[in-house]
Amino acid sequence: MTAAAPLGRSSVITTGCANVNISCTFAELLTGATIQTNDLVFSGFTRIHILGFGYAQIPDLRNIIVYGLDNGGLDPGPGLLFDLGGQWDLGPRGLIDYETTFGVTSIGNVIKDSSVDLGPNTFADGENSAAGAEDYLFEYAGGPAVYRLVADIRPSEAFNEPSVDADIGEYTSLFALLSFRAWAGDSDSGSANLDSFTLRFSQLETITSVVPEPSSWALLLAGLGLAGRLRRKRKSHS
């Protein structure tokens, strides 16, 4: 079962994608497409690593749909929803592991927080099985690490953290290394599924100075001039 398309997409702008201003396939993103959600721009996607074995097949990147999310206000903020198209739904001993990098740039509000949330149909069952997503954030490509967020389900380790949220500091741009995977474990009865996940960046509202319109400047200057004349007139009669 795949994730439902998000409802809030009022300020989503795509370039190089067939589903204009709604979503991009991962294949499109890897060939230079971009997604802007409100004032965050996601661009420069590259494929670092992909692995599939056992029951799994190498996924078709045209069937991974990435939606822009602009329904979170400043917190949890804008972001992306990755719908994996059922390709991470695995039977015994299957594994799919994928890594990608991309840039996150704000053209408005400052980024202060990041979160990763696994989709509602994500599960892992069996010895050493797991399903999840990790987001490694850096100041820039090759630069200092900022934070590592891990949302993961690993029943054999009694680990169940389908949602993570962290204060990462204040940034106008970040470089992300994103890894998402499902592993059905070592047994002949294992299974795992990562159906979807979201990646969001909450923000601080940027306060900008309000510059008066030309007409406002004229009224202001006229008022100052009148006040000056009245002061001079009072002095001349004193």
CSV table of N, CA and C in Angstrom, one decimal, residues 54-190:
chain,number,residue,atom,x,y,z
A,54,GLY,N,18.4,-10.8,-2.3
A,54,GLY,CA,17.4,-11.8,-1.7
A,54,GLY,C,16.1,-11.6,-2.5
A,55,TYR,N,15.1,-11.5,-1.7
A,55,TYR,CA,13.7,-11.4,-2.2
A,55,TYR,C,13.5,-10.1,-3.0
A,56,ALA,N,14.3,-9.1,-2.7
A,56,ALA,CA,14.2,-7.7,-3.2
A,56,ALA,C,14.7,-7.6,-4.6
A,57,GLN,N,14.2,-6.6,-5.3
A,57,GLN,CA,14.7,-6.3,-6.6
A,57,GLN,C,15.2,-4.8,-6.5
A,58,ILE,N,16.1,-4.5,-7.4
A,58,ILE,CA,16.5,-3.1,-7.5
A,58,ILE,C,15.3,-2.2,-7.8
A,59,PRO,N,15.0,-1.2,-7.0
A,59,PRO,CA,13.8,-0.4,-7.3
A,59,PRO,C,13.8,0.4,-8.6
A,60,ASP,N,12.7,0.6,-9.1
A,60,ASP,CA,12.5,1.5,-10.3
A,60,ASP,C,12.4,2.9,-9.8
A,61,LEU,N,13.3,3.8,-10.0
A,61,LEU,CA,13.3,5.2,-9.4
A,61,LEU,C,12.2,6.0,-10.0
A,62,ARG,N,11.6,5.6,-11.1
A,62,ARG,CA,10.5,6.3,-11.7
A,62,ARG,C,9.2,6.1,-10.9
A,63,ASN,N,9.2,5.1,-10.0
A,63,ASN,CA,8.1,4.8,-9.2
A,63,ASN,C,8.2,5.3,-7.8
A,64,ILE,N,9.3,6.0,-7.5
A,64,ILE,CA,9.4,6.7,-6.2
A,64,ILE,C,8.9,8.1,-6.5
A,65,ILE,N,7.9,8.5,-5.8
A,65,ILE,CA,7.3,9.8,-6.0
A,65,ILE,C,7.6,10.7,-4.8
A,66,VAL,N,8.1,11.9,-5.1
A,66,VAL,CA,8.5,12.8,-4.0
A,66,VAL,C,7.6,14.1,-4.1
A,67,TYR,N,6.8,14.3,-3.1
A,67,TYR,CA,5.9,15.4,-3.0
A,67,TYR,C,6.4,16.5,-2.2
A,68,GLY,N,6.2,17.8,-2.6
A,68,GLY,CA,6.5,18.9,-1.7
A,68,GLY,C,5.4,19.1,-0.7
A,69,LEU,N,5.8,19.3,0.6
A,69,LEU,CA,4.9,19.5,1.7
A,69,LEU,C,5.0,21.0,2.1
A,70,ASP,N,3.8,21.6,2.1
A,70,ASP,CA,3.8,23.0,2.6
A,70,ASP,C,2.5,23.2,3.5
A,71,ASN,N,2.2,22.2,4.3
A,71,ASN,CA,1.1,22.2,5.1
A,71,ASN,C,1.4,22.2,6.6
A,72,GLY,N,2.7,22.6,6.9
A,72,GLY,CA,3.1,22.5,8.3
A,72,GLY,C,3.5,23.8,8.9
A,73,GLY,N,3.1,25.0,8.3
A,73,GLY,CA,3.4,26.3,8.8
A,73,GLY,C,4.9,26.4,9.1
A,74,LEU,N,5.3,27.1,10.2
A,74,LEU,CA,6.7,27.2,10.5
A,74,LEU,C,7.2,26.0,11.3
A,75,ASP,N,6.3,25.3,11.9
A,75,ASP,CA,6.6,24.1,12.7
A,75,ASP,C,5.5,23.1,12.6
A,76,PRO,N,5.7,21.9,12.0
A,76,PRO,CA,7.0,21.3,11.7
A,76,PRO,C,7.7,21.8,10.4
A,77,GLY,N,7.0,22.7,9.7
A,77,GLY,CA,7.7,23.3,8.6
A,77,GLY,C,7.5,22.6,7.3
A,78,PRO,N,8.0,23.2,6.2
A,78,PRO,CA,7.9,22.6,4.9
A,78,PRO,C,8.9,21.4,4.8
A,79,GLY,N,8.6,20.6,3.7
A,79,GLY,CA,9.5,19.5,3.6
A,79,GLY,C,9.1,18.6,2.4
A,80,LEU,N,9.5,17.3,2.4
A,80,LEU,CA,9.2,16.4,1.4
A,80,LEU,C,8.6,15.1,1.9
A,81,LEU,N,7.7,14.5,1.1
A,81,LEU,CA,7.1,13.2,1.4
A,81,LEU,C,7.6,12.3,0.3
A,82,PHE,N,8.3,11.2,0.7
A,82,PHE,CA,8.8,10.2,-0.2
A,82,PHE,C,7.8,9.0,-0.2
A,83,ASP,N,7.1,8.8,-1.3
A,83,ASP,CA,6.3,7.6,-1.5
A,83,ASP,C,7.0,6.6,-2.3
A,84,LEU,N,7.4,5.5,-1.7
A,84,LEU,CA,8.3,4.5,-2.3
A,84,LEU,C,7.6,3.5,-3.2
A,85,GLY,N,6.3,3.7,-3.4
A,85,GLY,CA,5.6,2.9,-4.4
A,85,GLY,C,5.5,1.4,-4.2
A,86,GLY,N,5.5,1.0,-2.9
A,86,GLY,CA,5.5,-0.4,-2.6
A,86,GLY,C,6.7,-1.2,-2.9
A,87,GLN,N,7.8,-0.6,-3.3
A,87,GLN,CA,9.0,-1.3,-3.7
A,87,GLN,C,9.9,-1.7,-2.5
A,88,TRP,N,9.6,-1.2,-1.3
A,88,TRP,CA,10.3,-1.5,-0.1
A,88,TRP,C,9.5,-2.5,0.7
A,89,ASP,N,8.5,-3.2,0.1
A,89,ASP,CA,7.7,-4.2,0.8
A,89,ASP,C,8.4,-5.6,0.5
A,90,LEU,N,9.1,-6.1,1.5
A,90,LEU,CA,10.0,-7.3,1.3
A,90,LEU,C,9.5,-8.5,2.0
A,91,GLY,N,9.8,-9.7,1.3
A,91,GLY,CA,9.7,-11.0,1.9
A,91,GLY,C,11.0,-11.5,2.5
A,92,PRO,N,11.0,-12.8,2.9
A,92,PRO,CA,12.2,-13.3,3.6
A,92,PRO,C,13.5,-13.0,3.0
A,93,ARG,N,14.4,-12.5,3.9
A,93,ARG,CA,15.8,-12.2,3.6
A,93,ARG,C,16.0,-11.1,2.5
A,94,GLY,N,15.0,-10.4,2.2
A,94,GLY,CA,15.1,-9.4,1.2
A,94,GLY,C,15.7,-8.1,1.9
A,95,LEU,N,16.5,-7.3,1.1
A,95,LEU,CA,17.0,-6.1,1.6
A,95,LEU,C,17.1,-5.1,0.4
A,96,ILE,N,16.7,-3.8,0.7
A,96,ILE,CA,16.9,-2.7,-0.2
A,96,ILE,C,17.5,-1.6,0.7
A,97,ASP,N,18.6,-1.0,0.2
A,97,ASP,CA,19.3,0.1,0.9
A,97,ASP,C,19.6,1.2,-0.2
A,98,TYR,N,19.2,2.4,0.1
A,98,TYR,CA,19.4,3.5,-0.9
A,98,TYR,C,20.0,4.7,-0.2
A,99,GLU,N,20.9,5.4,-0.8
A,99,GLU,CA,21.5,6.6,-0.3
A,99,GLU,C,21.5,7.7,-1.4
A,100,THR,N,21.2,8.9,-1.0
A,100,THR,CA,21.2,10.0,-1.9
A,100,THR,C,21.6,11.3,-1.1
A,101,THR,N,22.1,12.2,-1.9
A,101,THR,CA,22.5,13.5,-1.3
A,101,THR,C,21.7,14.6,-2.0
A,102,PHE,N,21.5,15.7,-1.3
A,102,PHE,CA,20.9,16.9,-2.0
A,102,PHE,C,21.1,18.1,-1.1
A,103,GLY,N,20.8,19.3,-1.6
A,103,GLY,CA,20.9,20.5,-0.9
A,103,GLY,C,19.6,21.1,-0.5
A,104,VAL,N,19.6,21.7,0.7
A,104,VAL,CA,18.4,22.4,1.2
A,104,VAL,C,18.7,23.9,1.4
A,105,THR,N,18.0,24.8,0.7
A,105,THR,CA,18.4,26.2,0.8
A,105,THR,C,17.1,27.0,1.1
A,106,SER,N,17.2,27.9,2.1
A,106,SER,CA,16.1,28.7,2.4
A,106,SER,C,16.3,30.1,1.7
A,107,ILE,N,15.2,30.6,1.1
A,107,ILE,CA,15.3,31.9,0.5
A,107,ILE,C,14.4,32.9,1.3
A,108,GLY,N,14.1,32.5,2.6
A,108,GLY,CA,13.4,33.3,3.5
A,108,GLY,C,13.7,33.0,4.9
A,109,ASN,N,12.8,32.3,5.6
A,109,ASN,CA,13.0,32.0,7.0
A,109,ASN,C,14.1,31.1,7.3
A,110,VAL,N,14.7,31.3,8.5
A,110,VAL,CA,15.9,30.5,8.9
A,110,VAL,C,15.5,29.1,9.3
A,111,ILE,N,16.2,28.1,9.0
A,111,ILE,CA,16.0,26.7,9.4
A,111,ILE,C,16.5,26.5,10.8
A,112,LYS,N,15.6,25.9,11.7
A,112,LYS,CA,16.1,25.7,13.1
A,112,LYS,C,15.9,24.3,13.6
A,113,ASP,N,15.2,23.4,12.9
A,113,ASP,CA,14.8,22.1,13.4
A,113,ASP,C,14.6,21.2,12.3
A,114,SER,N,14.8,19.9,12.5
A,114,SER,CA,14.5,18.9,11.4
A,114,SER,C,13.8,17.7,12.0
A,115,SER,N,13.0,17.0,11.2
A,115,SER,CA,12.3,15.8,11.7
A,115,SER,C,12.2,14.8,10.6
A,116,VAL,N,12.1,13.5,11.0
A,116,VAL,CA,11.9,12.4,10.0
A,116,VAL,C,10.8,11.6,10.6
A,117,ASP,N,9.8,11.3,9.8
A,117,ASP,CA,8.6,10.5,10.3
A,117,ASP,C,8.4,9.3,9.3
A,118,LEU,N,8.3,8.1,9.8
A,118,LEU,CA,8.1,7.0,8.9
A,118,LEU,C,6.6,6.9,8.6
A,119,GLY,N,6.2,6.3,7.4
A,119,GLY,CA,4.8,6.2,7.0
A,119,GLY,C,4.1,5.2,7.9
A,120,PRO,N,2.7,5.3,7.9
A,120,PRO,CA,1.9,4.5,8.8
A,120,PRO,C,2.0,3.0,8.6
A,121,ASN,N,2.4,2.6,7.4
A,121,ASN,CA,2.4,1.1,7.0
A,121,ASN,C,3.8,0.5,7.1
A,122,THR,N,4.7,1.3,7.8
A,122,THR,CA,6.1,0.8,7.9
A,122,THR,C,6.1,-0.3,9.0
A,123,PHE,N,6.8,-1.4,8.8
A,123,PHE,CA,6.9,-2.5,9.8
A,123,PHE,C,8.1,-3.3,9.5
A,124,ALA,N,8.6,-4.0,10.5
A,124,ALA,CA,9.6,-5.0,10.4
A,124,ALA,C,9.3,-6.2,11.3
A,125,ASP,N,9.4,-7.4,10.8
A,125,ASP,CA,9.1,-8.6,11.5
A,125,ASP,C,10.1,-9.7,11.2
A,126,GLY,N,10.7,-10.2,12.3
A,126,GLY,CA,11.7,-11.3,12.1
A,126,GLY,C,13.0,-10.9,12.7
A,127,GLU,N,13.9,-11.9,12.9
A,127,GLU,CA,15.2,-11.7,13.5
A,127,GLU,C,16.0,-10.8,12.6
A,128,ASN,N,16.6,-9.7,13.2
A,128,ASN,CA,17.5,-8.8,12.5
A,128,ASN,C,16.8,-7.9,11.4
A,129,SER,N,15.4,-8.0,11.4
A,129,SER,CA,14.7,-7.2,10.4
A,129,SER,C,14.7,-5.7,10.8
A,130,ALA,N,14.5,-4.8,9.8
A,130,ALA,CA,14.6,-3.4,10.1
A,130,ALA,C,13.9,-2.6,9.0
A,131,ALA,N,13.4,-1.5,9.3
A,131,ALA,CA,12.9,-0.5,8.3
A,131,ALA,C,13.1,0.9,8.8
A,132,GLY,N,13.6,1.8,8.0
A,132,GLY,CA,13.7,3.1,8.5
A,132,GLY,C,14.4,4.1,7.6
A,133,ALA,N,14.7,5.3,8.1
A,133,ALA,CA,15.3,6.3,7.3
A,133,ALA,C,16.3,7.1,8.2
A,134,GLU,N,17.4,7.5,7.7
A,134,GLU,CA,18.4,8.3,8.4
A,134,GLU,C,18.8,9.5,7.6
A,135,ASP,N,18.8,10.6,8.2
A,135,ASP,CA,19.2,11.9,7.5
A,135,ASP,C,20.4,12.5,8.2
A,136,TYR,N,21.5,12.5,7.5
A,136,TYR,CA,22.7,13.2,8.0
A,136,TYR,C,22.8,14.6,7.5
A,137,LEU,N,22.9,15.6,8.3
A,137,LEU,CA,22.9,16.9,7.9
A,137,LEU,C,24.3,17.6,8.1
A,138,PHE,N,24.8,18.3,7.1
A,138,PHE,CA,26.1,19.0,7.2
A,138,PHE,C,25.9,20.5,6.8
A,139,GLU,N,26.8,21.3,7.2
A,139,GLU,CA,26.7,22.7,6.9
A,139,GLU,C,26.8,22.9,5.4
A,140,TYR,N,27.6,22.1,4.7
A,140,TYR,CA,27.7,22.2,3.3
A,140,TYR,C,28.4,20.9,2.8
A,141,ALA,N,28.5,20.6,1.5
A,141,ALA,CA,29.1,19.3,1.0
A,141,ALA,C,30.5,19.3,1.5
A,142,GLY,N,30.9,18.2,2.2
A,142,GLY,CA,32.2,18.1,2.7
A,142,GLY,C,32.5,18.9,3.9
A,143,GLY,N,31.5,19.6,4.5
A,143,GLY,CA,31.7,20.4,5.6
A,143,GLY,C,31.4,19.8,6.9
A,144,PRO,N,31.4,20.6,8.0
A,144,PRO,CA,31.2,20.0,9.4
A,144,PRO,C,29.8,19.4,9.5
A,145,ALA,N,29.7,18.3,10.3
A,145,ALA,CA,28.4,17.7,10.5
A,145,ALA,C,27.6,18.5,11.4
A,146,VAL,N,26.3,18.6,11.2
A,146,VAL,CA,25.3,19.3,12.0
A,146,VAL,C,24.5,18.4,12.9
A,147,TYR,N,23.9,17.3,12.3
A,147,TYR,CA,23.1,16.4,13.1
A,147,TYR,C,22.8,15.2,12.3
A,148,ARG,N,22.5,14.1,13.1
A,148,ARG,CA,22.1,12.8,12.4
A,148,ARG,C,20.7,12.4,13.0
A,149,LEU,N,19.7,12.3,12.2
A,149,LEU,CA,18.4,11.9,12.6
A,149,LEU,C,18.1,10.5,12.2
A,150,VAL,N,17.7,9.6,13.0
A,150,VAL,CA,17.4,8.2,12.7
A,150,VAL,C,16.0,7.8,13.1
A,151,ALA,N,15.2,7.5,12.2
A,151,ALA,CA,13.8,7.0,12.5
A,151,ALA,C,13.9,5.5,12.0
A,152,ASP,N,13.7,4.6,13.0
A,152,ASP,CA,14.0,3.2,12.7
A,152,ASP,C,13.0,2.3,13.5
A,153,ILE,N,12.7,1.1,12.9
A,153,ILE,CA,12.0,0.1,13.6
A,153,ILE,C,12.8,-1.2,13.5
A,154,ARG,N,13.3,-1.7,14.6
A,154,ARG,CA,14.1,-2.9,14.7
A,154,ARG,C,13.6,-3.8,15.8
A,155,PRO,N,12.7,-4.7,15.6
A,155,PRO,CA,12.1,-5.5,16.7
A,155,PRO,C,13.0,-6.3,17.4
A,156,SER,N,14.1,-6.9,16.8
A,156,SER,CA,15.0,-7.8,17.5
A,156,SER,C,15.9,-7.0,18.5
A,157,GLU,N,15.9,-5.7,18.3
A,157,GLU,CA,16.7,-4.8,19.3
A,157,GLU,C,15.8,-4.0,20.2
A,158,ALA,N,14.5,-4.4,20.2
A,158,ALA,CA,13.5,-3.6,21.0
A,158,ALA,C,13.6,-2.1,20.7
A,159,PHE,N,13.8,-1.8,19.4
A,159,PHE,CA,14.0,-0.4,19.1
A,159,PHE,C,12.8,0.0,18.2
A,160,ASN,N,12.0,1.0,18.6
A,160,ASN,CA,10.9,1.4,17.9
A,160,ASN,C,10.8,3.0,17.9
A,161,GLU,N,11.4,3.6,16.9
A,161,GLU,CA,11.4,5.1,16.9
A,161,GLU,C,11.0,5.6,15.5
A,162,PRO,N,9.7,5.5,15.3
A,162,PRO,CA,9.2,5.9,13.9
A,162,PRO,C,9.2,7.3,13.6
A,163,SER,N,9.4,8.2,14.6
A,163,SER,CA,9.5,9.6,14.4
A,163,SER,C,10.6,10.2,15.3
A,164,VAL,N,11.4,11.1,14.7
A,164,VAL,CA,12.4,11.8,15.4
A,164,VAL,C,12.4,13.3,15.1
A,165,ASP,N,12.8,14.1,16.0
A,165,ASP,CA,12.7,15.6,15.8
A,165,ASP,C,13.9,16.1,16.6
A,166,ALA,N,14.6,17.1,16.1
A,166,ALA,CA,15.8,17.6,16.7
A,166,ALA,C,16.0,19.1,16.4
A,167,ASP,N,16.4,19.8,17.4
A,167,ASP,CA,16.9,21.2,17.3
A,167,ASP,C,18.3,21.2,16.7
A,168,ILE,N,18.5,21.7,15.5
A,168,ILE,CA,19.8,21.6,14.9
A,168,ILE,C,20.6,22.9,14.8
A,169,GLY,N,20.0,24.0,15.3
A,169,GLY,CA,20.6,25.3,15.2
A,169,GLY,C,20.0,26.1,14.1
A,170,GLU,N,20.6,27.2,13.8
A,170,GLU,CA,20.0,28.1,12.8
A,170,GLU,C,20.9,28.2,11.5
A,171,TYR,N,20.2,27.8,10.4
A,171,TYR,CA,20.9,27.7,9.1
A,171,TYR,C,20.1,28.3,8.0
A,172,THR,N,20.7,28.8,7.0
A,172,THR,CA,20.0,29.2,5.8
A,172,THR,C,20.2,28.2,4.7
A,173,SER,N,21.1,27.2,4.8
A,173,SER,CA,21.3,26.2,3.9
A,173,SER,C,22.0,25.0,4.6
A,174,LEU,N,21.7,23.8,4.0
A,174,LEU,CA,22.2,22.5,4.6
A,174,LEU,C,22.5,21.6,3.4
A,175,PHE,N,23.4,20.6,3.7
A,175,PHE,CA,23.6,19.5,2.8
A,175,PHE,C,23.2,18.2,3.5
A,176,ALA,N,22.4,17.4,2.8
A,176,ALA,CA,21.8,16.2,3.4
A,176,ALA,C,22.3,15.0,2.7
A,177,LEU,N,22.6,14.0,3.5
A,177,LEU,CA,22.9,12.6,3.1
A,177,LEU,C,21.8,11.8,3.6
A,178,LEU,N,20.9,11.3,2.8
A,178,LEU,CA,19.7,10.6,3.2
A,178,LEU,C,19.8,9.1,2.8
A,179,SER,N,19.6,8.2,3.8
A,179,SER,CA,19.6,6.8,3.6
A,179,SER,C,18.3,6.2,4.1
A,180,PHE,N,17.7,5.4,3.2
A,180,PHE,CA,16.4,4.7,3.6
A,180,PHE,C,16.5,3.2,3.2
A,181,ARG,N,15.9,2.4,4.0
A,181,ARG,CA,16.2,0.9,3.8
A,181,ARG,C,15.1,0.1,4.4
A,182,ALA,N,14.9,-1.1,3.9
A,182,ALA,CA,14.1,-2.2,4.6
A,182,ALA,C,14.9,-3.5,4.5
A,183,TRP,N,14.9,-4.2,5.5
A,183,TRP,CA,15.6,-5.5,5.6
A,183,TRP,C,14.7,-6.5,6.3
A,184,ALA,N,14.4,-7.6,5.6
A,184,ALA,CA,13.4,-8.6,6.1
A,184,ALA,C,14.1,-9.6,7.0
A,185,GLY,N,15.4,-9.4,7.3
A,185,GLY,CA,16.1,-10.2,8.3
A,185,GLY,C,16.6,-11.5,7.9
A,186,ASP,N,17.0,-12.4,8.8
A,186,ASP,CA,17.8,-13.6,8.5
A,186,ASP,C,16.9,-14.8,8.4
A,187,SER,N,15.6,-14.7,8.8
A,187,SER,CA,14.8,-16.0,8.9
A,187,SER,C,14.0,-16.1,7.6
A,188,ASP,N,13.5,-17.3,7.4
A,188,ASP,CA,12.7,-17.6,6.2
A,188,ASP,C,11.3,-17.1,6.3
A,189,SER,N,10.9,-16.5,7.5
A,189,SER,CA,9.6,-16.0,7.7
A,189,SER,C,9.6,-14.5,7.9
A,190,GLY,N,10.8,-13.9,7.7
A,190,GLY,CA,10.9,-12.4,8.0
A,190,GLY,C,10.2,-11.6,6.9
